[in-house]
Every structure is written in structure tokens, then in C-alpha cells.
Short mmCIF file of C-alpha atoms in Angstrom, two decimals:
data_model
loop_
_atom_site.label_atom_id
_atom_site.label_comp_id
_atom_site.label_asym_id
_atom_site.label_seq_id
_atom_site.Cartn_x
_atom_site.Cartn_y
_atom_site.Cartn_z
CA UNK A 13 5.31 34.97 9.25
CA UNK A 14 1.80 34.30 9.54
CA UNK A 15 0.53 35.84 7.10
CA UNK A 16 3.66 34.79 4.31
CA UNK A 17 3.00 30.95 5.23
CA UNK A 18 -0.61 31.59 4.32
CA UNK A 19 0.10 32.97 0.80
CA UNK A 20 2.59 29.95 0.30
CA UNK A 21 -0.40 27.96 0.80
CA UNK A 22 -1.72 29.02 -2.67
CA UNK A 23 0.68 27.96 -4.50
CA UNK A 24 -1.03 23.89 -4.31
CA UNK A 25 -2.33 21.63 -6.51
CA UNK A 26 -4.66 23.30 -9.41
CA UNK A 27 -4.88 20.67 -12.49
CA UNK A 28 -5.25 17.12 -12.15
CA UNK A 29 -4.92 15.23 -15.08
CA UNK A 30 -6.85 12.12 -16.78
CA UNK A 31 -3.62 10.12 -18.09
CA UNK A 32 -5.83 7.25 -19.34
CA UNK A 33 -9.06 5.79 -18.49
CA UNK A 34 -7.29 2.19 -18.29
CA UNK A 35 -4.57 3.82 -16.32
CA UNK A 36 -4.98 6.54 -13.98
CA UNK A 37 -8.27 8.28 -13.26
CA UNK A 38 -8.86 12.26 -12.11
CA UNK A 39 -8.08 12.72 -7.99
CA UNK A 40 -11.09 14.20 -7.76
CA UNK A 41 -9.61 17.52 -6.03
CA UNK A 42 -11.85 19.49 -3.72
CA UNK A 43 -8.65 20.97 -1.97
CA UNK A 44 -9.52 24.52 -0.25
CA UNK A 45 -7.31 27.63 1.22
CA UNK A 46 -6.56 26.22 4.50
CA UNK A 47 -4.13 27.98 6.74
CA UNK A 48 -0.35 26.92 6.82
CA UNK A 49 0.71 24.24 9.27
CA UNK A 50 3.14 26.52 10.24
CA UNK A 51 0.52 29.42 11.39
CA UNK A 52 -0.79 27.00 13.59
CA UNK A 53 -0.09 26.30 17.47
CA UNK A 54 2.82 23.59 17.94
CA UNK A 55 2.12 21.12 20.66
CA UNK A 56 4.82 21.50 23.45
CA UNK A 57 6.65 18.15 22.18
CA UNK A 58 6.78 19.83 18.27
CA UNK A 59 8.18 23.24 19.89
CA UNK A 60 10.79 21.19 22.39
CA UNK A 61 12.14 18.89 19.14
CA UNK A 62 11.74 22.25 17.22
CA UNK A 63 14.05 24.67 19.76
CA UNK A 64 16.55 21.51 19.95
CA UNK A 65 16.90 21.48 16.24
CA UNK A 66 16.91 25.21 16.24
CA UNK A 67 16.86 24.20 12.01
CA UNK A 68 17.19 26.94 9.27
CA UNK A 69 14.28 27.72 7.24
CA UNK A 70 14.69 26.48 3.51
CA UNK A 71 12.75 28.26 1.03
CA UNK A 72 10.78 27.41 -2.38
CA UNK A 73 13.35 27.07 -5.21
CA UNK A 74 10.40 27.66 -7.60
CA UNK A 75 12.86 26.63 -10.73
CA UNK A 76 13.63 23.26 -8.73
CA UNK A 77 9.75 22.85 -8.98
CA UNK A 78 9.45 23.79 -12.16
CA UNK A 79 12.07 21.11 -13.56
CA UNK A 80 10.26 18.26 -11.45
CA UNK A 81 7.04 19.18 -13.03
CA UNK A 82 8.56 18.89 -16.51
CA UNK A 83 9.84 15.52 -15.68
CA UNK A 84 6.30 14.27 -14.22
CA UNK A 85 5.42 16.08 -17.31
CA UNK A 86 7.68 13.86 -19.80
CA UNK A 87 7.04 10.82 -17.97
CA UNK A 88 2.83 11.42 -18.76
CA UNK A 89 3.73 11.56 -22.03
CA UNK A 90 6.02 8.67 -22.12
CA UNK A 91 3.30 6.05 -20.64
CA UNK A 92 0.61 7.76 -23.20
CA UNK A 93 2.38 6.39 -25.62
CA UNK A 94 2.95 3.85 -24.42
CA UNK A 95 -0.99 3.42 -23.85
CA UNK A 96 -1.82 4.25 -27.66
CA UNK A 97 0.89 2.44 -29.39
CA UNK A 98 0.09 -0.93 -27.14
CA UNK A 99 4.20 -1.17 -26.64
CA UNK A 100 6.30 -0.26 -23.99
CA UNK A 101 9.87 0.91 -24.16
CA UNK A 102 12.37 -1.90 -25.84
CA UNK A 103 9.44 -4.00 -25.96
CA UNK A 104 9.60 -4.33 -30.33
CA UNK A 105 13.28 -5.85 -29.08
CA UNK A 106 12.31 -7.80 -26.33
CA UNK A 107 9.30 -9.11 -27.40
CA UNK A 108 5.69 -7.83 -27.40
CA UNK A 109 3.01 -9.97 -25.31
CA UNK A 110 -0.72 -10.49 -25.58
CA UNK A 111 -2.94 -8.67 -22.71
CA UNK A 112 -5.63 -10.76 -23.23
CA UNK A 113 -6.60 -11.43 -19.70
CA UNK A 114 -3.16 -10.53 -18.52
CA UNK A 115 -3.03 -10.42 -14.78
CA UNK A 116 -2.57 -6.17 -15.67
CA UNK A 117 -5.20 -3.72 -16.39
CA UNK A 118 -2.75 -2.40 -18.98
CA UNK A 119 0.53 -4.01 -19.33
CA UNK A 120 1.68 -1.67 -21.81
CA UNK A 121 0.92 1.68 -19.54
CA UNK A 122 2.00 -0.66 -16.16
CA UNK A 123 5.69 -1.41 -17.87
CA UNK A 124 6.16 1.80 -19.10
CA UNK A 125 5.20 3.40 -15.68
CA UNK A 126 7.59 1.43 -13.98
CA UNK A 127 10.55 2.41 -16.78
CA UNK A 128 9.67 6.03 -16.15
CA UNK A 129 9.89 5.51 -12.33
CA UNK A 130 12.95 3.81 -11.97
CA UNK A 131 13.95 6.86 -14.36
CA UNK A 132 12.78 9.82 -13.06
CA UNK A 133 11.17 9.24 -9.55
CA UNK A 134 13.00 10.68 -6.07
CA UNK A 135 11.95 10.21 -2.68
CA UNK A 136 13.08 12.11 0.68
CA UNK A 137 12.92 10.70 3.94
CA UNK A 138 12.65 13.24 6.64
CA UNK A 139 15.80 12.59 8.97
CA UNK A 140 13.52 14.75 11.72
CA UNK A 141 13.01 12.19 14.53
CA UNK A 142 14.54 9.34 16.76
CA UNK A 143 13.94 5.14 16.44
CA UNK A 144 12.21 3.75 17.62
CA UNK A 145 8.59 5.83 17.05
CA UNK A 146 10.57 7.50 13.68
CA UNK A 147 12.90 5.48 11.47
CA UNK A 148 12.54 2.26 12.49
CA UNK A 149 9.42 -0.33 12.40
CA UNK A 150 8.74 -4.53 12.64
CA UNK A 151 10.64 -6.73 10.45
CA UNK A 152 8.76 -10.14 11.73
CA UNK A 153 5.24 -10.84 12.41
CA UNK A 154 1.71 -9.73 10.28
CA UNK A 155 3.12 -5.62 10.40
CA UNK A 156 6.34 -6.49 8.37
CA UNK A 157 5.71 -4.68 5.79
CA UNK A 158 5.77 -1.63 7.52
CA UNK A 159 9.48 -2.18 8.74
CA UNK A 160 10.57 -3.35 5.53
CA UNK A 161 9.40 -0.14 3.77
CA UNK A 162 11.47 1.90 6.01
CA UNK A 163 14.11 -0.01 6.11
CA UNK A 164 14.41 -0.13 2.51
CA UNK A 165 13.89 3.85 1.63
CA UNK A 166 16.97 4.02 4.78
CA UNK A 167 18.95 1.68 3.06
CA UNK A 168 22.39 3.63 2.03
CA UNK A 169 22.29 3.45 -1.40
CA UNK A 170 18.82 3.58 -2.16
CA UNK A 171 18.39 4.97 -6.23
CA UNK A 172 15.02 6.22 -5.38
CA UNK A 173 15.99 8.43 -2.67
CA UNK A 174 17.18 12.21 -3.24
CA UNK A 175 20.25 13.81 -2.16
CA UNK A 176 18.84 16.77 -1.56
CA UNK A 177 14.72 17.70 -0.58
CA UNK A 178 14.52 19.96 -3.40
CA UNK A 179 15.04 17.36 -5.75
CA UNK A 180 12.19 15.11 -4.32
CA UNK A 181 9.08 14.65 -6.02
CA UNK A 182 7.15 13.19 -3.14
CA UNK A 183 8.44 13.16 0.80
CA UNK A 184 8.10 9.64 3.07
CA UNK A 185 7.43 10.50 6.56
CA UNK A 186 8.92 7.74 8.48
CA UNK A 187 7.11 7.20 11.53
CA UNK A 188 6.07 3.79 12.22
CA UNK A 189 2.23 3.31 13.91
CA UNK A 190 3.19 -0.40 14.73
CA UNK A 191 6.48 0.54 16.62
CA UNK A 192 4.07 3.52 18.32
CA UNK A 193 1.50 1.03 19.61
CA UNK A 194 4.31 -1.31 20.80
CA UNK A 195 6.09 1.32 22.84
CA UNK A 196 3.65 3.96 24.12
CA UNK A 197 0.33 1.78 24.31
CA UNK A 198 -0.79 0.33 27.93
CA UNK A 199 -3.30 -2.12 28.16
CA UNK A 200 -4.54 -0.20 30.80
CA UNK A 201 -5.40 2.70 28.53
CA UNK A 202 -8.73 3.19 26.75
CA UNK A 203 -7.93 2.86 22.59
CA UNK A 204 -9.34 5.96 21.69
CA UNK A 205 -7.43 7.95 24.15
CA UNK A 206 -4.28 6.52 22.96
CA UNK A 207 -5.32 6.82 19.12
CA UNK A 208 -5.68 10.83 20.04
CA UNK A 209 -2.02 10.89 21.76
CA UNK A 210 -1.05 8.76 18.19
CA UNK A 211 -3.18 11.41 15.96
CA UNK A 212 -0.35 14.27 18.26
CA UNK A 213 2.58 12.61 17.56
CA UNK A 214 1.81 12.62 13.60
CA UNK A 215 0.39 16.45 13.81
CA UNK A 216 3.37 17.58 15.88
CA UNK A 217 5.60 15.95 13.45
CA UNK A 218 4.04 17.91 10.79
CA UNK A 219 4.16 20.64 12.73
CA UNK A 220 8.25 20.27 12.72
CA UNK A 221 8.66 19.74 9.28
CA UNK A 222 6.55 22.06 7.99
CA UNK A 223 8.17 24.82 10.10
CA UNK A 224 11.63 24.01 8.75
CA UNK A 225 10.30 23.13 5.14
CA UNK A 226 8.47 24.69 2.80
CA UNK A 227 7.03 21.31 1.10
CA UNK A 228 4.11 20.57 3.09
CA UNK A 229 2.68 23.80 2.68
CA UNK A 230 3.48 24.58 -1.09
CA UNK A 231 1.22 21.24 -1.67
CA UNK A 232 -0.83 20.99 1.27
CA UNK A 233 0.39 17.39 1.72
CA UNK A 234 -0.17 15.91 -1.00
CA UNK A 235 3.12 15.21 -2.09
CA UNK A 236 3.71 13.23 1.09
CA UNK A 237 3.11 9.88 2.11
CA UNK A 238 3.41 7.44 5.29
CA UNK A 239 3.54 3.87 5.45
CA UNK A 240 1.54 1.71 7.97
CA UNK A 241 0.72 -1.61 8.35
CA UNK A 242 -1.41 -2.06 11.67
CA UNK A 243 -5.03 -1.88 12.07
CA UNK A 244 -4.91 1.44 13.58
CA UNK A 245 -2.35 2.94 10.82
CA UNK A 246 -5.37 4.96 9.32
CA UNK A 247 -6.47 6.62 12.56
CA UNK A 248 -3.40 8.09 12.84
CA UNK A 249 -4.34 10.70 10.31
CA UNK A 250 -8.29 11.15 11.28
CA UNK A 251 -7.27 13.63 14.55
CA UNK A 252 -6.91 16.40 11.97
CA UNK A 253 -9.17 15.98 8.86
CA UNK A 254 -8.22 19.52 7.39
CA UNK A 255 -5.08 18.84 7.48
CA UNK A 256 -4.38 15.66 6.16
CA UNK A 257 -6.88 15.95 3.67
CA UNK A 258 -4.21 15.66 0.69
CA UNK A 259 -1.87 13.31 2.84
CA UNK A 260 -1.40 10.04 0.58
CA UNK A 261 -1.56 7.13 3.51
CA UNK A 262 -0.23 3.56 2.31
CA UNK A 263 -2.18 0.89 4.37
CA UNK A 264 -2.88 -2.45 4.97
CA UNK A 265 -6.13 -1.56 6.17
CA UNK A 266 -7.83 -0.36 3.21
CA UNK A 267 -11.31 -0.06 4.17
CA UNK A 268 -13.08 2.24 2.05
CA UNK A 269 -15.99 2.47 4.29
CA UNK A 270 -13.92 3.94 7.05
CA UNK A 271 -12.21 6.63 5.27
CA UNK A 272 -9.63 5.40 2.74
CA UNK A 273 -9.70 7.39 -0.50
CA UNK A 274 -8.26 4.95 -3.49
CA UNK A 275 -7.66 7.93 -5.60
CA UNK A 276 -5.47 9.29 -2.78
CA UNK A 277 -4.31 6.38 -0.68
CA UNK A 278 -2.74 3.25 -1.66
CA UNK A 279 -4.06 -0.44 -0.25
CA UNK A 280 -0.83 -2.05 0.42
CA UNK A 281 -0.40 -6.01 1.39
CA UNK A 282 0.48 -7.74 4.19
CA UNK A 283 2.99 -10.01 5.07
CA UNK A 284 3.13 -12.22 7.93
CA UNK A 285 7.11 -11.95 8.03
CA UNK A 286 9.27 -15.32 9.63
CA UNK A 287 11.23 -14.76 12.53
CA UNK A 288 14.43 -16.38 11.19
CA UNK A 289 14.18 -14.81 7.40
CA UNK A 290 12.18 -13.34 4.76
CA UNK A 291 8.95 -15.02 3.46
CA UNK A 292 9.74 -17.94 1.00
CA UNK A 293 7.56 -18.13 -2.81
CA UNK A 294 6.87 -21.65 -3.95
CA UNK A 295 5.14 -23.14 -6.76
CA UNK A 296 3.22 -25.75 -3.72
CA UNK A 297 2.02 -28.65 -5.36
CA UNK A 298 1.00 -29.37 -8.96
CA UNK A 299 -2.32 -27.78 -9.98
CA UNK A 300 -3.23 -31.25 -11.24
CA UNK A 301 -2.27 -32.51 -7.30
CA UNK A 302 -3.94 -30.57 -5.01
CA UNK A 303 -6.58 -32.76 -3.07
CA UNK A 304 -8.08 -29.90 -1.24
CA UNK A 305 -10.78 -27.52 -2.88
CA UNK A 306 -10.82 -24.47 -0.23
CA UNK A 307 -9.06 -24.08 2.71
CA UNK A 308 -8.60 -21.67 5.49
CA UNK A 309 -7.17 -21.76 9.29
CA UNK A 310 -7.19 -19.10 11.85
CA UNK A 311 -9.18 -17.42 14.73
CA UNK A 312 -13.22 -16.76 14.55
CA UNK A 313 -13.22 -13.25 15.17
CA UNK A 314 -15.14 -10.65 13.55
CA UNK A 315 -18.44 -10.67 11.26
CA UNK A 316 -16.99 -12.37 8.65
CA UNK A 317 -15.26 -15.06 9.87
CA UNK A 318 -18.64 -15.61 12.25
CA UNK A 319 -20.90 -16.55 9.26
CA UNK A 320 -17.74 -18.74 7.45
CA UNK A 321 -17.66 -20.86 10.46
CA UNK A 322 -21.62 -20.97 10.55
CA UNK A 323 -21.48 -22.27 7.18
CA UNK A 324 -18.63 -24.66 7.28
CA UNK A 325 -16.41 -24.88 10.49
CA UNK A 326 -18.95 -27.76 12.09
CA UNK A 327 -19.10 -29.69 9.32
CA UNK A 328 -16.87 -32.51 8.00
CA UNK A 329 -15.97 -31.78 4.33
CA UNK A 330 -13.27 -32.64 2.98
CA UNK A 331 -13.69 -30.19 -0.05
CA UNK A 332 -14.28 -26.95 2.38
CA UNK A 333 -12.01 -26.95 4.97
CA UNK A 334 -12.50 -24.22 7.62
CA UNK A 335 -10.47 -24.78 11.09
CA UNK A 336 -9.51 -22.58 14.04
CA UNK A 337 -6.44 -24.42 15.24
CA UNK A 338 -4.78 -26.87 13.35
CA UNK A 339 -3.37 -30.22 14.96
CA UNK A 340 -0.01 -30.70 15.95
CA UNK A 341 0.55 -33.08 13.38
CA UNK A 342 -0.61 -30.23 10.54
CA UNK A 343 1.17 -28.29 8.63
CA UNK A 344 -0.48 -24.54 7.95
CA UNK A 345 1.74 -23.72 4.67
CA UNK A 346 1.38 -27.75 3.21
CA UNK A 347 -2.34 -27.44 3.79
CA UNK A 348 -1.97 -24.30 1.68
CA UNK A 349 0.03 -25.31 -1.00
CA UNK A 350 -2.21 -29.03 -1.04
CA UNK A 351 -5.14 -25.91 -1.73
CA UNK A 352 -6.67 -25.27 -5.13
CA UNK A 353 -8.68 -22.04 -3.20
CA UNK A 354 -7.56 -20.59 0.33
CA UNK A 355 -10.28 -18.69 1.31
CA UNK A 356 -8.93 -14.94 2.70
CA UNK A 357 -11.65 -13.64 5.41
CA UNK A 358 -11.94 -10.60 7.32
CA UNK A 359 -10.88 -10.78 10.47
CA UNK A 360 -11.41 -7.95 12.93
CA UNK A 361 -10.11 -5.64 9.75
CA UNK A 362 -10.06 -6.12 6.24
CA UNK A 363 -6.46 -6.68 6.40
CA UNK A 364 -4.88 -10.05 6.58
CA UNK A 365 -2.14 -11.82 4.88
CA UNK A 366 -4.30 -14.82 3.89
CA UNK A 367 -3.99 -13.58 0.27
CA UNK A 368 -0.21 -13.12 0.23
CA UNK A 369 0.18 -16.39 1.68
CA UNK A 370 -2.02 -18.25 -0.94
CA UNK A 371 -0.01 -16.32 -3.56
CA UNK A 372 3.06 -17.47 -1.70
CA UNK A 373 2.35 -20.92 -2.65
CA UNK A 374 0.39 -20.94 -5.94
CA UNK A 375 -3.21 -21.27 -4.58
CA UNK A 376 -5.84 -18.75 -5.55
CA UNK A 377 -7.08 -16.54 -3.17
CA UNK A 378 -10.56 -16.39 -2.41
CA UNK A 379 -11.00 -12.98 -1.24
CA UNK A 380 -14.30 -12.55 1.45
CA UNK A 381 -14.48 -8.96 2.65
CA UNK A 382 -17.18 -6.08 2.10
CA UNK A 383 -15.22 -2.27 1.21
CA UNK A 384 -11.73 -3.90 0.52
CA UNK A 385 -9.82 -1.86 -1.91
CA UNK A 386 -7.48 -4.48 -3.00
CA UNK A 387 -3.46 -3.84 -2.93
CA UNK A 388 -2.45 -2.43 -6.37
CA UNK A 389 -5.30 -2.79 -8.04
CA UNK A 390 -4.57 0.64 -10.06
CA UNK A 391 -2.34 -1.93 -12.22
CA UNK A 392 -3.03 -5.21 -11.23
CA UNK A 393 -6.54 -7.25 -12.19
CA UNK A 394 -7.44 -9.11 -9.68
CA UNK A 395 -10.45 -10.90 -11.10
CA UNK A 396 -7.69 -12.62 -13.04
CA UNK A 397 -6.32 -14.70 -10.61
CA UNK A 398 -8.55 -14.35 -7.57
CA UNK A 399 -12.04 -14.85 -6.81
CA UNK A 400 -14.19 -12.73 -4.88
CA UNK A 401 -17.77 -13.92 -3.09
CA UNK A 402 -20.10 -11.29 -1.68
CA UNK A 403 -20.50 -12.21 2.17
CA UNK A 404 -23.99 -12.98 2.11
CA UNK A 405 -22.85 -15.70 -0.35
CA UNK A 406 -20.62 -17.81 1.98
CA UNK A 407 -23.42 -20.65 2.09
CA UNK A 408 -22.86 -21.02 -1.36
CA UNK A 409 -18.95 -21.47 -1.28
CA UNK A 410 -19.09 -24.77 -2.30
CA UNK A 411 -21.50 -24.17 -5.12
CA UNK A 412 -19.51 -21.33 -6.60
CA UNK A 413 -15.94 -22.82 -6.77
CA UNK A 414 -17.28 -26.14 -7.77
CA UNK A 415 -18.67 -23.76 -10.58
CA UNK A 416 -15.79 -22.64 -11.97
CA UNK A 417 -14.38 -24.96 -14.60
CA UNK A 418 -11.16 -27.12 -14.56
CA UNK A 419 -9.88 -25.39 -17.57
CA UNK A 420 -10.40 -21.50 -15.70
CA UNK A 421 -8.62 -22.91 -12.49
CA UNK A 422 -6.00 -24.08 -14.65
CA UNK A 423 -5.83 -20.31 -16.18
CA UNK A 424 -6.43 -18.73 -12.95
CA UNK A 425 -3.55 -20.69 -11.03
CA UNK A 426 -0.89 -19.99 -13.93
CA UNK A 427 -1.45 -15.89 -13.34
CA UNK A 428 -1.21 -16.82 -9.57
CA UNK A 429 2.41 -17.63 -10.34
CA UNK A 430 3.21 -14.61 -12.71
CA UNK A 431 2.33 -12.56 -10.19
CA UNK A 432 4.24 -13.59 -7.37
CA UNK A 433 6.85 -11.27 -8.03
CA UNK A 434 5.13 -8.63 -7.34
CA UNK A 435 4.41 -9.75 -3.81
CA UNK A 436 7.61 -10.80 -3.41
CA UNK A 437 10.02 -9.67 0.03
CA UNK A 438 13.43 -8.95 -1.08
CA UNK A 439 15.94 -7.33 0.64
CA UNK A 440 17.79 -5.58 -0.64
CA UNK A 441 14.54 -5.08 -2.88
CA UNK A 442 14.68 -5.95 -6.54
CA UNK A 443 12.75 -4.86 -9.54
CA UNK A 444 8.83 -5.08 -9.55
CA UNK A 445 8.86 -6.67 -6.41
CA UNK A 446 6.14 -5.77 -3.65
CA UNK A 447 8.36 -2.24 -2.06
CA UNK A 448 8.74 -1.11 -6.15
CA UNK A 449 4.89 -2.15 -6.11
CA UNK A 450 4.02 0.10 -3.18
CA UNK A 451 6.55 3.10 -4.36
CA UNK A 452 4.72 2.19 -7.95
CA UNK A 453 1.17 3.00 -6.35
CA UNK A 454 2.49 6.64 -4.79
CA UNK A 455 4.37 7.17 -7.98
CA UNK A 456 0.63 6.94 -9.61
CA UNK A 457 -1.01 9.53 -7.33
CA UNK A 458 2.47 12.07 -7.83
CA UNK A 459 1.48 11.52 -11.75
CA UNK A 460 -2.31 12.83 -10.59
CA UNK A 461 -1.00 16.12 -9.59
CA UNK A 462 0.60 18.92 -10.96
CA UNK A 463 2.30 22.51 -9.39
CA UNK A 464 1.82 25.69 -11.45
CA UNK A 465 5.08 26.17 -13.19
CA UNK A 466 5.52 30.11 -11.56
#
């Protein structure tokens, strides 16, 4: 068995492709010959779930793979067109629009991309598992966008999701890091001896699938994906290097100085989710109304947020307004939309959902973090309707936003609204909106790679 799962293992990932240089770049593959998942030892909870299953072993269906590839393959072509000809599909109907400092890098090849995804693209959800560590994850609170995700690839229904694994071009693996910090972490434990039980419970479900499957090790990994919100969603993959090395991880906690690979993983945002419904999108106050330059409220933890209240939490300006709590009287999401700038700091991560909320209300995000890969930014151009100040800058706040002119704001603000949608909660989700956004991203990085056809 050994030694069959090992040859399987050469049948990965051998041409990545360079689609366009304003679209998607080369994943940079340095994949090896590592040995199967299935060759090696199972943990005792991965053999217990395994015996209980008792599941049958699937096989390849080499001419299932070989039609997938030919519809990544038509799709390439498709958005290449669509690239070169500067239209996307039905767009000489619908109307053509300038991308002169369009809030895309390419609206043409982003369009197009999305057409061929809501097309082509399938998605299978491992049913291996039991809620709540598997299957389940928070709706409410700043790791909602975990629990939405799996909620909505759950959903009955759900277009992007395949009847049957063979006709999946990438696999979701549903656990939920949030809803495993929640329910097996004790205070009393020390964090990194709870992120190694975390890095077993992702290796042993590995271990499961790829036992019963033979997609993990026909690709290595890196036709699967899972979705994590919480600060520790990226250690959850570190236990095991070699193995995850394909893995594509969607996080809010895209720090590219501790481990996340743009080319591979995708920076996802967060969403501070109400308790009594899904986030509401506003257009806040007029841009020619709001009384407040730059604003920001929240705790003083971390580096960061350290030298922003240096520079400006002891002082009263009215222009830059830095607080930790706010009076009673004080309304965080009026103060927001009453904000030409709300200033997004790193906290303890780079994660927060400071930007989502400024988007939320029409006010442009001043983004303050060192190795942030911002969410979507494969498609979206975020110099467009954000601004971005070093750290070593933050004295000069003032200086810099007081720099940029009435008429750029103006511009600036006006892309903060078109692109809304695209952060958007909806549920059930609707087109473009942020969970077509995220499946957008790992639609990109399926693109990237290609299967030999026999």
C-alpha cells in the first residue's frame, strides 16, 4: 500500500502557468517527492474516526481529471481574452467602462474571472467530522467570517459545491480553529502546547481523508483549502511544514513575515459580526459633512497601537482622534461614519476589522501595519481607495492626510462606496459579495496549477 500511495504522489503539480502579469503571477513551485499522507503513522484519534468509518477507498478517475483540467484550461483562455481585448463577456452589450484608476487591478480579467467561476468552478466539503470542531464555526463577534464561510459552502443548495468529489476542482476542509480554541482551550494551558494538540487535530484529519481519498495525495494539497479567521488560524498548519507545504490557507491573519505565502494563501477580511443580524453598509454622512479628519477607538495593545497613542492619544485634537474607550454618550459607528479617515492599526495581529468597518460606512481606511498582505488584493487596488503610512511615519499622520487634496478624498471616498459590495455579508450570499470574493481568491490559485492530463 505503501509503496502504491508513494507513486500516486507523482502524479502532482508540474506546470504553473503565467495567465497575465496584471492578473495572476507564477506560484513559484518548489514542490518535492514527499511520501503519501497515507504511508504515514495515524495518530490514535485519525485511526479510531478511521475504524468507525471503516470508508471504502475511492480511486483516481484519471479521465475525471483530465476533463477538469480542460475546463481550468478553457477558463485561462477565456480571461486572456478577456485581458487582451480590454472587454469582458456581454460587456460590448452592457456597456464597457474606463479602468482608469478603477478600484481593480484589471477589471476586464477580474469580471471575466468571476463569469468563468460562477461557470465552471466546484467545491467539495469533506462530510468527515462532527460540529462543533468540523462543520460548524462563529456567526457573531470579530471571527465571523469564519462561520459564515462554512455555513455558506453547507448551505443545501449551494451552486458551487459538487455532487460528487470527483467532480471538484479544489476540496474545503471544514474545520473551524475559532470553534477549536473555544471548546478545547483552558486558560490553564500553556498556548503553544495547545497550538501542537490544534496542529494534531488538522494532521489527523488529513490523515482520514487522505486514507479514504485519493485527492490529497494526487496534488499534495494543493488543491485544498481551509478557512480561518482567529489569530492562531495559521499555526494550525505550521506542526507539519512538509506536509502542508501546498495547502492553500484563507486567513485573516495575513502576516507575511510569519509564514503566509500570497501566491499560495489568500488574506481574507474580517468582520466584527452583530449579535442580532448581519453587518449593515451605509453611505455615513456626506463626504462634504464629515467634521472629523481621522479617527480610531479601541484597546492599546501591541507595537503599533503603542506608538499611535504616543503620537496622538494624549493630545486634544480635534482633527486626529485616537481614544481607548469611548464615553457613554458616543457612538463608535457615528464617529465612523462623521470620519473622512479611520485609521486601521495593528493590534496584537495584523488582523482587525477596522478596515471593513470604515468601508462599512464610506470612510477611507487608513491602513497602519508592517507585512500585511491585504484581503484580495490579487484583484482589488487598494491604493485606490485606502491609504497606507509606514509605522515609523505615525508622527506625521496629520501632515500626510492634511496632504492629500480635497479633490483626491473626494475620488478616494467615491471607490470606497463601489467597493462595498465586495465586503459585503449576505446570507444567503449574493454575487461578488465578500464569500464569492474569498472563493474568487482560491479560484485564482486553482487557475495557478495544472495536473498532467495522463
Amino acid at each position: 500500500m505503501a509503496a502504491k500511495m508513494a507513486a500516486a504522489t507523482k502524479f502532482i503539480i508540474t506546470i504553473l502557468i503565467l495567465l497575465s502579469l496584471l492578473f495572476l503571477e507564477i506560484y513559484a513551485d518548489q514542490t518535492q517527492n514527499l511520501p503519501s499522507v497515507s504511508s504515514l503513522p495515524l495518530t490514535a484519534t485519525a485511526r479510531r474516526l478511521q475504524n468507525e468509518l471503516a470508508p471504502p477507498k475511492i480511486k483516481i478517475n484519471n479521465n475525471q481529471v483530465a476533463r477538469l483540467e480542460a475546463q481550468l484550461a478553457k477558463a485561462r483562455d477565456e480571461i486572456h481574452k478577456a485581458i487582451v481585448q480590454k472587454c469582458f463577456e456581454s460587456c460590448e452589450k452592457n456597456g464597457s467602462f474606463a479602468f482608469e484608476g478603477s478600484i481593480y487591478r484589471n477589471p476586464f480579467a477580474f469580471f471575466q474571472s468571476h463569469i468563468e467561476m460562477k461557470k465552471t468552478f466546484k467545491v467539495w466539503t469533506y462530510k468527515e467530522g462532527d460540529i462543533p470542531l468540523m462543520h460548524d464555526g462563529p456567526m457573531k463577534s470579530i471571527y465571523s467570517s469564519e462561520g459564515q464561510f462554512i455555513e455558506e459552502m453547507e448551505q443545501e443548495g449551494n451552486p458551487i459545491a459538487a455532487n460528487h468529489p470527483d467532480d471538484a476542482h479544489v476540496f474545503f476542509i471544514p474545520i473551524s480553529v475559532a470553534n477549536i480554541v473555544h471548546y478545547l482551550f483552558n486558560i490553564s494551558d500553556q498556548p503553544y502546547n495547545f497550538l501542537d494538540k490544534m496542529q494534531h487535530i488538522l494532521e489527523d484529519y488529513i490523515g482520514l481523508i487522505a486514507e479514504k481519498y485519493p485527492y490529497w495525495n494526487r496534488s499534495d494539497g494543493a488543491d485544498h483549502f481551509y478557512v480561518s479567521c482567529h489569530d492562531w488560524g495559521p499555526f494550525a498548519s505550521k506542526g507539519n511544514p512538509k506536509l502542508f507545504k501546498n495547502l492553500i490557507r484563507v486567513l485573516c491573519n495575513a502576516n507575511s513575515s510569519e509564514g503566509f505565502v500570497p501566491m499560495r494563501d489568500v488574506s481574507m477580511t474580517e468582520v466584527n459580526g452583530p449579535y442580532n443580524n448581519i453587518p449593515s453598509v451605509s453611505s455615513g454622512q456626506s463626504p462634504y459633512n464629515r467634521s472629523i479628519l481621522a479617527f480610531f477607538a479601541g484597546g492599546n495593545h501591541g507595537y503599533v497601537r503603542n506608538k499611535l497613542f504616543e503620537s496622538w492619544g494624549n493630545q486634544e485634537d480635534s482633527d486626529i482622534q485616537v481614544h481607548t474607550y469611548l464615553q457613554k454618550d458616543q457612538n463608535y459607528t457615528e464617529l465612523l461614519s462623521q470620519s473622512k479617515y479611520c485609521l486601521c492599526p495593528s493590534g496584537y495581529e495584523v488582523a482587525s476589522a477596522r478596515a471593513t468597518e470604515a468601508i462599512y460606512v464610506g470612510c477611507i481606511p487608513v491602513i497602519i501595519k508592517d507585512h500585511y498582505v491585504l484581503p484580495y488584493s490579487d484583484v482589488l487596488d487598494w491604493s485606490q481607495f485606502s491609504v497606507q503610512v509606514p509605522i515609523d511615519k505615525i508622527p506625521d499622520l496629520k501632515r500626510i492626510l492634511h496632504n492629500i487634496s480635497f479633490t483626491k478624498y473626494l475620488e478616494m471616498q467615491k471607490r470606497v462606496m463601489e467597493v462595498q459590495r465586495h465586503f459585503m455579508v449576505n446570507l444567503p450570499a449574493k454575487e461578488t459579495d465578500v464569500f464569492h470574493m474569498i472563493l474568487h481568491s482560491v479560484w485564482l490559485r486553482r487557475l495557478n496549477v495544472r495536473f498532467p492530463s495522463s
